[in-house]
XYZ file of C-alpha atoms in Angstrom:
707
model
C -16.400 1.606 21.402
C -13.206 -0.536 22.838
C -10.004 0.908 23.388
C -7.593 0.884 20.188
C -3.992 0.207 22.052
C -3.303 -3.006 20.586
C -4.388 -2.043 17.034
C -2.257 1.391 17.033
C 0.561 -1.346 17.903
C -0.355 -4.064 15.238
C -0.948 -0.641 12.849
C 2.771 0.824 13.752
C 4.478 -2.609 13.370
C 2.907 -3.206 9.964
C 3.705 0.243 9.168
C 7.548 -0.344 9.591
C 7.458 -3.691 7.914
C 6.067 -2.160 4.854
C 8.753 0.695 4.865
C 11.603 -2.375 5.408
C 10.307 -4.317 2.364
C 9.783 -1.055 0.171
C 13.471 0.575 0.916
C 14.903 -3.151 0.512
C 13.094 -3.578 -2.733
C 14.326 -0.411 -4.264
C 17.820 -0.425 -2.718
C 18.306 -3.309 -5.161
C 17.089 -1.949 -8.311
C 19.032 1.684 -7.788
C 22.210 0.977 -9.882
C 19.642 -0.071 -13.200
C 17.171 2.782 -12.543
C 18.824 5.838 -11.396
C 22.922 5.306 -11.400
C 25.227 6.836 -13.656
C 24.792 4.050 -16.113
C 21.234 3.355 -15.264
C 17.817 3.866 -17.227
C 16.899 7.239 -15.802
C 19.908 8.718 -14.208
C 19.001 10.551 -10.715
C 21.814 12.891 -11.222
C 19.416 14.741 -13.880
C 16.395 15.345 -11.388
C 18.378 17.146 -8.705
C 19.730 20.697 -10.667
C 20.303 23.443 -8.573
C 18.242 26.594 -10.046
C 19.961 29.381 -7.814
C 17.504 29.511 -5.249
C 17.762 29.392 -1.666
C 18.439 26.497 -0.038
C 15.397 26.184 2.386
C 13.205 27.348 -1.136
C 14.604 24.761 -3.066
C 14.140 22.100 -0.224
C 10.399 22.940 -0.253
C 9.792 22.938 -3.649
C 11.307 19.932 -4.335
C 11.455 18.073 -0.898
C 13.999 15.457 -1.027
C 17.377 15.062 1.431
C 19.317 14.016 -1.324
C 20.419 17.956 -2.254
C 22.687 17.101 0.801
C 24.477 14.146 -1.024
C 27.163 16.191 -2.568
C 28.167 17.281 1.206
C 28.930 13.629 2.036
C 30.875 13.053 -1.408
C 28.309 11.157 -2.798
C 26.293 11.179 -5.967
C 22.759 11.497 -6.449
C 22.518 7.539 -6.774
C 24.728 6.825 -3.942
C 22.936 8.947 -1.919
C 19.413 7.171 -2.834
C 21.390 4.066 -1.794
C 22.035 5.087 1.565
C 18.570 6.322 2.269
C 17.321 3.135 0.809
C 19.994 1.169 3.528
C 19.062 3.714 6.607
C 15.666 3.414 5.921
C 15.353 -0.501 5.776
C 17.313 -0.335 8.767
C 15.334 1.779 11.110
C 12.232 0.116 9.619
C 13.807 -3.169 10.941
C 14.421 -1.976 14.525
C 10.995 -0.094 14.560
C 9.282 -3.303 13.522
C 11.260 -5.415 16.089
C 11.916 -3.156 19.573
C 8.761 -0.646 20.613
C 11.038 2.185 21.641
C 11.732 3.030 18.049
C 8.383 3.006 17.364
C 8.445 6.475 18.058
C 6.983 9.974 15.738
C 10.652 10.752 14.891
C 11.831 7.573 13.649
C 8.384 7.385 11.620
C 9.099 10.964 10.400
C 12.891 9.972 8.920
C 11.226 6.979 7.544
C 8.439 9.174 5.656
C 11.142 11.926 4.797
C 13.540 9.098 3.161
C 10.755 7.685 0.911
C 9.567 11.068 0.032
C 13.159 12.015 -1.047
C 13.029 8.874 -3.077
C 10.013 9.700 -4.904
C 11.295 12.954 -6.142
C 14.225 11.579 -8.066
C 11.788 8.295 -8.781
C 10.361 9.430 -12.098
C 8.424 7.136 -13.832
C 9.767 4.368 -11.747
C 8.106 5.554 -8.418
C 5.014 6.934 -9.782
C 2.697 4.330 -8.647
C -0.531 4.153 -6.262
C 1.114 2.046 -3.556
C 4.064 4.784 -3.073
C 1.507 7.823 -2.515
C -0.464 5.447 -0.478
C 2.560 4.433 1.711
C 3.353 8.023 1.871
C 0.209 8.801 3.412
C 0.271 6.134 5.603
C 3.647 6.704 7.229
C 2.355 10.405 7.883
C -0.131 9.305 9.844
C 1.769 6.769 11.530
C 3.850 10.033 12.891
C 0.865 10.930 14.679
C -0.266 7.641 15.765
C 3.250 7.016 17.388
C 3.300 7.752 21.119
C 5.785 9.999 22.018
C 6.463 7.922 25.192
C 5.978 3.917 25.677
C 2.979 2.763 27.788
C 5.602 1.447 30.108
C 6.826 4.830 31.022
C 3.791 6.519 31.805
C 3.346 7.410 35.847
C -0.141 7.035 35.200
C -2.993 6.652 33.324
C -5.626 9.068 32.912
C -8.459 8.617 35.224
C -11.251 7.335 32.957
C -9.313 6.162 30.026
C -9.956 3.535 28.123
C -6.904 0.937 28.999
C -4.406 3.903 30.214
C -5.109 5.699 27.033
C -4.099 9.391 26.814
C -7.230 11.481 25.544
C -5.884 12.417 22.332
C -4.335 8.862 21.430
C -7.400 7.671 19.301
C -8.002 10.779 17.354
C -5.140 10.418 14.826
C -5.751 6.504 14.224
C -9.165 7.557 13.162
C -7.701 8.964 10.028
C -6.429 5.823 9.318
C -9.883 4.461 8.885
C -10.885 7.028 6.963
C -7.915 6.636 4.584
C -9.156 3.517 4.184
C -12.448 4.078 3.315
C -11.263 6.602 0.696
C -9.231 3.810 -0.683
C -11.841 1.233 -0.876
C -14.800 3.630 -1.612
C -13.177 5.352 -4.990
C -11.477 1.821 -6.033
C -14.952 0.503 -6.365
C -16.636 3.503 -7.792
C -14.109 4.289 -10.664
C -14.572 0.843 -11.775
C -17.726 2.074 -12.976
C -17.299 5.743 -13.871
C -14.930 4.283 -16.221
C -17.545 2.919 -18.478
C -15.375 -0.089 -18.792
C -17.459 -2.974 -20.510
C -15.969 -5.784 -18.597
C -17.065 -4.226 -15.274
C -20.311 -3.419 -16.368
C -20.951 -6.431 -17.919
C -19.214 -8.483 -14.714
C -16.483 -10.108 -17.276
C -13.226 -8.242 -15.693
C -12.284 -11.510 -13.662
C -12.545 -13.424 -16.852
C -9.435 -11.317 -18.393
C -7.887 -10.301 -15.061
C -5.872 -12.819 -13.860
C -4.304 -13.327 -16.936
C -3.918 -9.750 -18.355
C -2.194 -8.296 -15.011
C 1.125 -7.370 -14.335
C 3.085 -10.063 -13.064
C 0.294 -13.137 -11.835
C 1.219 -16.132 -9.711
C 0.422 -19.671 -10.529
C -2.493 -19.355 -8.766
C -3.716 -17.233 -11.087
C -3.848 -19.644 -13.870
C -6.004 -22.123 -11.654
C -8.252 -19.079 -11.166
C -8.558 -18.030 -14.501
C -10.231 -21.284 -15.776
C -12.736 -21.159 -12.763
C -16.224 -20.874 -14.378
C -17.477 -17.830 -16.015
C -20.650 -17.846 -13.647
C -18.162 -17.758 -10.741
C -16.003 -15.203 -12.480
C -19.343 -12.737 -12.366
C -20.399 -13.574 -9.158
C -16.886 -12.552 -7.828
C -16.984 -9.254 -9.603
C -20.566 -8.592 -7.801
C -18.752 -9.457 -4.416
C -16.014 -6.940 -4.880
C -18.332 -3.827 -5.973
C -20.052 -5.074 -2.579
C -16.884 -5.105 -0.261
C -15.490 -1.847 -2.299
C -18.585 0.343 -2.519
C -21.475 -0.915 -0.018
C -19.286 -2.050 3.105
C -16.851 1.183 3.468
C -19.318 2.987 4.628
C -19.715 0.317 7.636
C -16.251 1.260 9.115
C -17.724 4.062 10.936
C -20.850 2.078 12.070
C -21.219 2.508 15.936
C -22.174 -0.987 16.159
C -18.414 -2.860 16.520
C -19.879 -5.978 15.098
C -20.791 -4.804 11.832
C -17.226 -2.788 11.895
C -15.690 -6.674 12.589
C -17.597 -7.917 9.328
C -16.284 -5.215 7.150
C -12.859 -5.687 8.820
C -13.009 -9.363 7.711
C -14.309 -8.870 4.106
C -11.821 -6.193 3.541
C -9.205 -8.914 4.502
C -10.772 -12.015 2.449
C -10.840 -9.627 -0.777
C -6.763 -8.460 0.031
C -5.406 -12.001 0.829
C -7.052 -13.545 -2.752
C -5.553 -10.543 -4.669
C -2.300 -11.822 -2.757
C -2.575 -15.237 -3.707
C -3.020 -14.841 -7.573
C -1.086 -11.532 -8.206
C 2.389 -10.026 -7.444
C 1.147 -6.367 -6.396
C 4.385 -6.073 -3.866
C 3.242 -4.160 -0.452
C 0.311 -2.565 -1.847
C -2.184 -5.270 -0.406
C 0.238 -5.305 2.550
C -0.603 -2.005 3.193
C -4.152 -2.331 2.716
C -4.324 -5.205 5.688
C -2.377 -2.488 7.620
C -4.454 -0.046 7.619
C -8.022 -2.460 8.224
C -6.373 -2.572 11.662
C -7.969 0.598 12.107
C -11.145 -1.484 12.486
C -10.291 -3.796 15.004
C -10.021 -3.014 18.823
C -8.383 -4.372 22.014
C -11.145 -6.564 23.263
C -11.268 -8.184 19.776
C -7.610 -8.564 19.861
C -8.039 -11.010 23.238
C -6.693 -8.010 25.093
C -8.975 -9.157 28.033
C -8.823 -12.757 27.972
C -11.822 -13.950 30.100
C -13.489 -11.064 29.911
C -16.452 -12.613 28.492
C -16.995 -14.739 31.354
C -16.869 -11.647 33.861
C -19.570 -10.118 31.598
C -22.229 -12.891 32.155
C -24.022 -11.091 35.016
C -27.325 -9.836 35.301
C -27.576 -6.297 33.334
C -29.885 -3.465 33.736
C -33.119 -3.543 31.345
C -31.753 -0.199 29.107
C -28.465 -1.777 28.470
C -30.446 -5.028 27.390
C -33.037 -3.131 25.230
C -30.163 -0.961 23.619
C -28.373 -4.467 23.120
C -31.436 -5.894 21.322
C -31.775 -2.445 19.203
C -28.101 -2.989 18.255
C -28.896 -6.771 16.990
C -32.220 -5.775 15.051
C -30.055 -2.599 13.347
C -27.281 -5.187 12.779
C -29.414 -7.520 11.065
C -31.432 -4.770 9.275
C -28.103 -3.660 7.367
C -27.114 -7.243 6.508
C -30.746 -7.724 5.194
C -30.336 -4.676 3.305
C -26.988 -5.393 1.674
C -28.343 -8.908 0.462
C -31.414 -7.249 -0.965
C -29.421 -4.515 -2.979
C -27.259 -7.482 -4.153
C -29.897 -9.476 -5.425
C -31.622 -6.570 -6.741
C -28.975 -4.343 -8.504
C -27.213 -7.587 -9.872
C -30.094 -9.441 -10.876
C -28.715 -12.716 -8.953
C -30.689 -15.921 -9.965
C -30.120 -19.227 -8.956
C -30.083 -21.761 -11.663
C -30.760 -25.026 -9.501
C -30.384 -27.484 -12.625
C -26.998 -26.249 -13.898
C -25.689 -25.631 -10.206
C -24.899 -21.918 -10.995
C -26.069 -18.330 -9.730
C -26.650 -15.950 -12.871
C -25.827 -12.108 -12.443
C -26.227 -9.108 -14.529
C -26.269 -4.921 -14.186
C -29.730 -4.011 -13.775
C -28.864 -0.310 -13.644
C -27.570 2.086 -15.999
C -24.392 4.522 -16.218
C -27.031 7.631 -16.035
C -28.644 5.985 -12.646
C -24.862 4.880 -11.076
C -24.118 9.053 -12.024
C -26.970 10.232 -10.103
C -27.020 7.948 -7.161
C -23.299 8.847 -6.906
C -24.144 12.757 -6.708
C -26.422 11.840 -4.284
C -24.259 9.767 -1.737
C -20.398 11.442 -2.384
C -21.479 14.413 -0.387
C -23.335 12.465 2.165
C -20.227 10.312 3.032
C -18.085 13.706 3.704
C -20.711 14.382 6.462
C -20.504 10.546 7.881
C -16.999 11.390 8.059
C -17.274 14.760 9.705
C -19.853 13.189 12.312
C -17.735 10.215 13.047
C -14.832 12.861 13.481
C -16.978 14.896 15.567
C -17.931 11.782 17.956
C -13.620 11.051 18.335
C -13.192 14.411 19.227
C -16.237 14.871 21.863
C -15.071 11.444 22.976
C -11.355 12.408 23.583
C -12.795 15.901 25.298
C -14.582 13.846 27.629
C -11.440 11.759 28.328
C -9.844 14.796 29.254
C -12.281 16.097 31.781
C -11.721 12.803 33.598
C -7.683 13.388 33.988
C -7.090 14.550 37.575
C -4.360 16.881 38.926
C -4.064 20.153 37.306
C -0.297 19.600 35.816
C -1.507 16.925 33.806
C -5.102 17.754 32.728
C -3.047 21.090 31.343
C -0.015 18.902 29.859
C -3.355 16.451 28.281
C -4.629 19.660 27.563
C -1.903 20.865 25.079
C -1.333 17.512 23.583
C -5.024 17.574 22.904
C -5.316 20.652 21.069
C -2.344 20.049 18.655
C -3.345 16.472 17.981
C -7.056 17.504 17.245
C -5.746 20.604 14.845
C -3.682 17.908 12.926
C -6.291 15.735 12.548
C -9.031 18.456 11.481
C -6.368 19.740 8.822
C -5.579 16.639 7.517
C -8.707 15.479 7.360
C -10.030 18.660 5.642
C -6.739 17.975 3.164
C -7.781 14.697 2.131
C -11.595 16.286 0.948
C -9.796 17.734 -2.003
C -8.424 14.342 -3.556
C -11.624 12.341 -2.174
C -13.973 14.650 -3.831
C -12.451 13.733 -7.599
C -14.667 10.756 -7.674
C -17.558 12.870 -8.387
C -16.785 16.340 -10.316
C -19.936 17.967 -8.649
C -18.895 17.469 -5.147
C -15.370 18.766 -5.791
C -16.788 22.094 -7.098
C -19.026 22.753 -4.077
C -16.249 21.874 -1.425
C -15.357 24.845 0.869
C -12.525 27.316 -1.229
C -10.100 27.005 1.941
C -9.695 23.438 1.687
C -8.820 23.644 -2.006
C -6.339 26.074 -0.987
C -4.591 24.061 1.994
C -4.364 20.926 -0.124
C -2.651 22.977 -3.334
C -0.277 24.313 -0.320
C 0.991 20.689 0.381
C 0.098 18.966 -2.299
C 3.841 18.296 -3.080
C 4.012 16.498 0.086
C 1.861 13.704 -0.737
C -0.010 14.078 2.843
C -3.189 13.182 0.810
C -3.845 11.437 -2.547
C -6.627 10.285 -4.545
C -6.872 6.748 -5.426
C -8.769 4.519 -7.813
C -7.339 0.693 -9.222
C -8.247 -1.263 -11.654
C -9.803 1.441 -13.236
C -10.172 -0.228 -16.567
C -9.692 -3.808 -17.657
C -6.993 -3.978 -20.705
C -5.917 -6.901 -22.702
C -9.383 -7.741 -23.327
C -8.365 -9.684 -26.656
C -5.165 -10.994 -25.177
C -2.311 -9.626 -22.980
C -0.240 -7.323 -24.698
C 3.347 -8.007 -23.910
C 6.641 -6.390 -25.110
C 9.608 -9.193 -25.985
C 13.139 -7.820 -26.805
C 15.262 -9.223 -29.304
C 18.915 -9.058 -29.772
C 21.152 -9.906 -32.811
C 24.995 -9.641 -33.963
C 24.223 -9.639 -37.556
C 20.744 -8.131 -37.933
C 19.450 -11.569 -39.282
C 19.531 -14.386 -36.052
C 17.905 -12.712 -32.949
C 18.000 -14.175 -29.903
C 14.945 -13.209 -27.439
C 16.146 -11.334 -23.868
C 14.002 -13.067 -21.188
C 13.123 -11.128 -18.028
C 13.383 -12.932 -14.754
C 9.614 -12.036 -13.815
C 7.591 -10.994 -16.895
C 5.770 -13.288 -19.006
C 8.395 -14.484 -21.667
C 9.184 -18.275 -22.063
C 6.009 -20.161 -22.392
C 7.045 -22.856 -20.272
C 8.180 -21.299 -17.541
C 5.600 -20.576 -14.444
C 4.582 -17.447 -13.059
C 6.818 -16.377 -10.229
C 5.789 -15.435 -6.724
C 7.719 -12.371 -6.010
C 5.993 -10.190 -3.333
C 6.787 -8.122 -1.663
C 9.262 -7.091 -4.034
C 8.300 -4.939 -6.973
C 10.688 -5.191 -9.985
C 9.848 -1.968 -11.105
C 11.325 -2.081 -14.882
C 8.910 -5.344 -15.489
C 6.010 -3.628 -14.197
C 7.015 -0.694 -16.551
C 7.378 -3.027 -18.954
C 3.554 -4.110 -18.765
C 2.784 -0.421 -18.835
C 4.634 0.124 -22.366
C 3.068 -2.848 -24.074
C -0.499 -0.864 -23.720
C 0.454 1.745 -26.295
C 3.491 2.725 -28.734
C 6.713 3.416 -27.227
C 6.734 6.727 -27.920
C 4.393 6.661 -24.877
C 7.095 5.437 -22.644
C 10.422 7.569 -23.269
C 12.374 5.419 -20.826
C 12.366 2.210 -23.514
C 14.563 4.069 -25.793
C 17.277 4.685 -22.860
C 17.128 0.915 -21.880
C 17.481 -0.213 -25.435
C 20.769 2.097 -25.385
C 21.960 0.475 -22.039
C 21.268 -2.683 -23.478
C 23.468 -1.740 -26.842
C 26.388 -0.691 -24.498
C 26.088 -3.729 -22.209
C 25.623 -1.735 -18.972
C 25.769 -4.470 -16.575
C 23.755 -2.557 -13.928
C 20.686 -2.620 -16.290
C 21.381 -6.436 -17.407
C 21.209 -7.073 -13.427
C 17.498 -5.637 -13.783
C 16.693 -8.197 -16.289
C 18.758 -11.010 -15.158
C 20.158 -11.178 -11.407
C 23.048 -13.755 -12.375
C 24.564 -12.136 -15.404
C 25.624 -15.532 -16.744
C 22.004 -16.401 -17.934
C 21.527 -12.982 -20.372
C 22.286 -14.063 -23.903
C 24.925 -11.224 -24.143
C 26.550 -11.305 -21.200
C 29.996 -11.867 -23.210
C 29.766 -9.422 -25.620
C 26.673 -6.709 -26.222
C 24.615 -7.442 -29.189
C 24.844 -5.023 -32.165
C 21.370 -4.379 -32.713
C 18.420 -4.474 -30.705
C 14.251 -4.419 -31.293
C 11.271 -5.334 -29.621
C 7.999 -6.970 -30.914
C 4.845 -6.785 -29.390
C 2.904 -9.895 -28.738
C -0.447 -11.249 -27.506
C -0.296 -13.730 -24.749
C -3.030 -16.106 -23.173
C -2.802 -18.628 -20.226
C -2.411 -21.963 -21.593
C -5.461 -24.770 -21.601
C -5.763 -27.369 -18.698
C -4.687 -30.228 -21.818
C -1.432 -28.632 -22.566
C 1.287 -29.729 -20.886
C 4.414 -28.223 -19.827
C 2.876 -24.898 -21.270
C 1.729 -22.137 -19.142
C 0.948 -19.855 -21.908
C 0.435 -19.439 -25.672
C 1.004 -16.546 -27.592
C 0.909 -14.840 -30.902
C 2.752 -12.003 -32.713
C 1.222 -8.965 -33.577
C 3.495 -6.325 -34.674
C 7.153 -4.892 -34.306
C 6.986 -2.295 -31.131
C 10.581 -0.954 -31.527
C 12.452 -0.797 -34.785
C 16.177 -2.351 -35.325
C 18.433 0.225 -34.157
C 22.465 -0.132 -33.112
C 24.984 2.505 -31.504
C 24.869 5.638 -33.833
C 21.609 4.597 -35.442
C 19.836 8.193 -36.757
C 16.734 6.602 -35.668
C 18.224 6.036 -32.151
C 19.757 9.496 -32.282
C 16.622 10.777 -32.957
C 14.752 9.419 -30.082
C 17.304 10.015 -27.873
C 17.137 13.772 -28.775
C 13.669 14.004 -28.747
C 13.133 12.612 -25.280
C 16.141 14.845 -23.465
C 17.818 11.348 -23.045
C 20.840 12.185 -24.352
C 23.846 12.277 -21.836
C 25.846 15.283 -22.957
C 27.295 16.214 -19.252
C 29.544 13.201 -17.580
C 28.743 12.670 -14.122
C 30.054 14.741 -11.568
C 33.200 13.337 -9.792
C 32.988 12.047 -6.293
C 35.451 10.968 -4.143
C 35.604 7.188 -4.637
C 38.069 6.740 -1.790
C 35.591 8.265 0.639
C 34.702 5.991 3.610
C 31.471 6.081 3.179
C 31.550 5.353 -0.499
C 33.574 2.703 0.254
C 31.139 0.938 2.612
C 28.132 1.400 -0.043
C 30.239 -0.208 -2.740
C 31.187 -2.965 -0.129
C 27.254 -3.503 0.851
C 26.356 -3.915 -2.671
C 29.093 -6.238 -3.611
C 28.141 -8.317 -0.723
C 24.160 -8.308 -1.336
C 24.130 -8.055 -5.297
C 24.582 -11.923 -5.816
C 21.135 -12.447 -3.820
C 17.994 -11.846 -6.008
C 15.638 -9.107 -4.539
C 12.944 -11.622 -3.564
C 15.463 -13.779 -1.477
C 16.790 -11.200 0.175
C 13.244 -9.973 1.371
C 12.027 -13.324 2.567
C 15.181 -13.504 3.841
C 14.505 -10.733 6.285
C 11.040 -12.460 6.785
C 12.939 -15.459 7.863
C 15.437 -13.392 10.266
C 12.045 -11.336 11.844
C 10.241 -14.789 12.290
C 13.682 -16.161 14.270
C 13.904 -12.870 16.147
C 10.700 -13.082 17.790
C 10.745 -16.925 18.564
C 13.898 -15.950 20.035
C 11.973 -13.207 22.327
C 9.005 -15.541 22.899
C 11.474 -18.094 24.594
C 13.162 -15.720 26.462
C 10.029 -14.116 27.741
C 8.146 -15.152 30.962
C 5.491 -17.697 30.348
C 2.743 -15.237 30.995
C 3.554 -13.282 28.030
C 3.893 -16.225 26.019
C 0.505 -17.107 27.334
C -1.268 -14.236 25.231
C -1.708 -13.994 21.493
C -0.572 -10.729 21.177
C 2.441 -10.031 23.300
C 2.474 -6.487 25.016
C 5.547 -4.602 23.761
C 8.780 -4.955 25.178
C 9.176 -3.561 28.474
C 5.713 -3.603 29.282
C 4.740 -6.375 32.384
C 1.332 -8.043 32.660
C 0.026 -8.056 36.150
C -2.304 -10.594 37.294
C -6.074 -9.633 37.205
C -7.293 -8.315 41.091
C -9.986 -9.966 42.365
C -12.946 -7.200 42.413
C -15.117 -6.650 44.840
C -17.333 -3.907 46.328
C -14.775 -2.225 48.106
C -12.272 -1.992 45.361
C -14.889 -0.737 42.873
C -15.600 1.999 45.336
C -11.995 3.384 45.142
C -11.941 4.283 41.592
C -14.964 5.858 39.848
C -14.072 4.225 36.546
C -11.905 0.976 36.631
C -9.746 0.746 33.748
C -11.056 -2.404 32.087
C -7.314 -3.835 31.328
C -5.441 -4.582 34.220
C -2.334 -5.012 31.871
C -2.411 -1.093 31.684
C -3.071 0.181 35.341
C -0.705 1.883 37.100
C 1.669 0.359 39.760
C -0.424 2.326 42.868
C -3.658 1.564 41.363
C -3.221 -2.050 41.320
C -1.421 -2.322 44.665
C -4.563 -0.219 46.028
C -6.915 -3.047 44.593
C -4.942 -5.775 45.872
C-alpha cells in the first residue's frame, strides 16, 4: 500500500472546511431558533439539577454550562461558540500549524456543545456524522508538522511515523459503515419504491430542498430512473467492501464511484454539508502515488522487474478483472437487466425477494465485521513492522509509546463502532461481544460512533406534502407567508443554498409528513409569528421588508397542507403545481384557548422570564455588534463569501510560493520545502536499506548524503 500523507492532509483540510460551514450556517440562525424570543429557547435545555460540576458536564457534555460565568445567556454562549468555531476552522483550513489535535478537539467539543442544546433542529444524521468524523480528525492530526521532525523513521513510507496510518483507517471504516448501511436500509424498510426501482421517479420532486437541476432530472425517462436506482444499490451495497481490497486499483475504482454518487446528489439536492462530508471521508481510499506525490515516479519504474513481481502483478490484474466481472454479472442477474434495442432502453426489475435479501444480510453482516477486523489487523502489523525499522533506542521508545496509545484508541473506537453498525441486522447485533455493548453504552452520549441509514423510505409517492402558513388581520382575508428556500410560490425556481442548511425549512418538510401534533415546535412557531418576533421572522425572510406582516403582526395564523408536483415541460414560467389537501393547523390568535392548550400540552409556555445578563459587558457588546454587521447578509451569501475569501487566500499563497511549489498539483503544507530529486546510483542505494520513495519528506541529512 502506498503512503497516505497527502490524503491525510486533504482529510484534515476537508474536516476543517465542513466545520467552518456548519458553524457559520448555525450562527446565522441562532436568534430565531434558540434565542429568548426564538422557537425553542436554548436556556430551557440547561437547568442545573443540583449535581456536581463535573458530573453535570459528563451527563450533558456542553461548554455552555460556563456561559453564565462570562455574563452571557445560553443563546449568546452558543453564538460565541459558533463564531470561535468558524474562525478556528478557517484557520485550520488555511494554516497547516493549526491542523493540530488540540484544534480539532476544540472544534469537536464546540459542535457537541451546540448539539446538546440544539434539540430537534440539530438532530440530523449529518450532525452526528460531523461529530464522529471530527473526533477521528483529533487522532489523524499530527502532533508536529512534518517539517519539524528531525528525522523520519528508517523504512517508513515517505517519512511516515509508525502510528500515523492507523487512525486514518478508521475514516475508511466509517465511510464503509455509512454507505453500506445507507444501501441496506433501503431494502430492509420494505419500501415499495425502492423494491420496485421507482424511487427516483419521486425523489427529485419530493426531497426537502431540490435544486433547479432536480426539475430536469425528474423529467428524465423512467427506465433511466430505474437504472439509476440499480446503480445506487451497486455503489452503496456491493462496492463498499472494495474499500478494504488489497489491490489499489479496486480501491480507486470504489473511490470514483462514491465521488460520482455524491456529486450527482449535490447537483440535484441541497443537502448542506452532508455530501461534502462524505467526499472528505473518501480521501481514505486515496494514496500519495495517486495524488502525484511523486511526479515522474512512473517513468522511473519502467525497468526490468523480477519474475515474482511480474507474476504478482498478473495475478492482481486477473483478480481485478474477476471482481469487475462478478459485479457486472450480479447486477445483471439480481436486477434482471435487459437491453431493448428497438426502443433503445434498458429494462430492469428486482429478481430477489425480501426473505432472500434478509437471509443474505444475515449471512454477510458478520463477515463484513471480520473483514474490518482483518483489515485493521493488517494495519496494526504494518505499523509494528515500521516501528521495527526505527533506529536509535530513544526514538524507538518514543515511537513505541505513541504506537501503543494510538493502537489502543483505534481498536477501542473500532469496537465501539461495531454496536451501531450491527443495527442493520438484529441477529448480528445480538451476537456481538457484551463488552462492546458496555463500552458503547458508556460513551454513547458523546456520539463517538453512530448508526446511519439515509433515505430509508421514499415519501410523497402521491405528491409532495407541503405546509403553507397563512396570516390574516380579520380572519377572512388570508395572505400566504412564503419562506426563502422551501417550495411555496409556484413560479419561483428552487434555490441553491448548499452548503447552508436552513434548519426551519428542513423541519417544515418533516412536519408536512404527519399531523402538527407530531411536531410540537410548530405551535411555538405560530406563537412567535403572532407575537411578531423579528428573530423568527428572519428565519423566514432575511430581509424583513419582504415579510407580508412586517409592519404589524397578523391577528390570526393558520396552516394548510398542499401537495406539490413539478410542473410539466410545456408550462411556461411555472416550476410547481399544487393541490389543496386539508387544514394542517387551525386558525388561532393570541390568547386563543386552542393555542394555549397546545402550548401547555407541549410544555412551551414560557412562565419564567429569561435571567437578566449584563448587556453592557464587553463580550456581549462585541457579539451584538458582530450580529448587527452580519445580519443583512443571507446565510448562503455569507458562506459563499467565505469560499471566495478562501480561494483568494489560496491564490495569494500560490503567487508568493516558489515556482517549484506551484508546479506541483498538490503543494506541500506551509513550512515544508521541496528538494530536487537526487540522482540514484548504486552507491546511494547502498547507503540506506530502505530509501524513502519521496525526496520531499526525506531528512536533510539523507538528502545531503545522496547528493
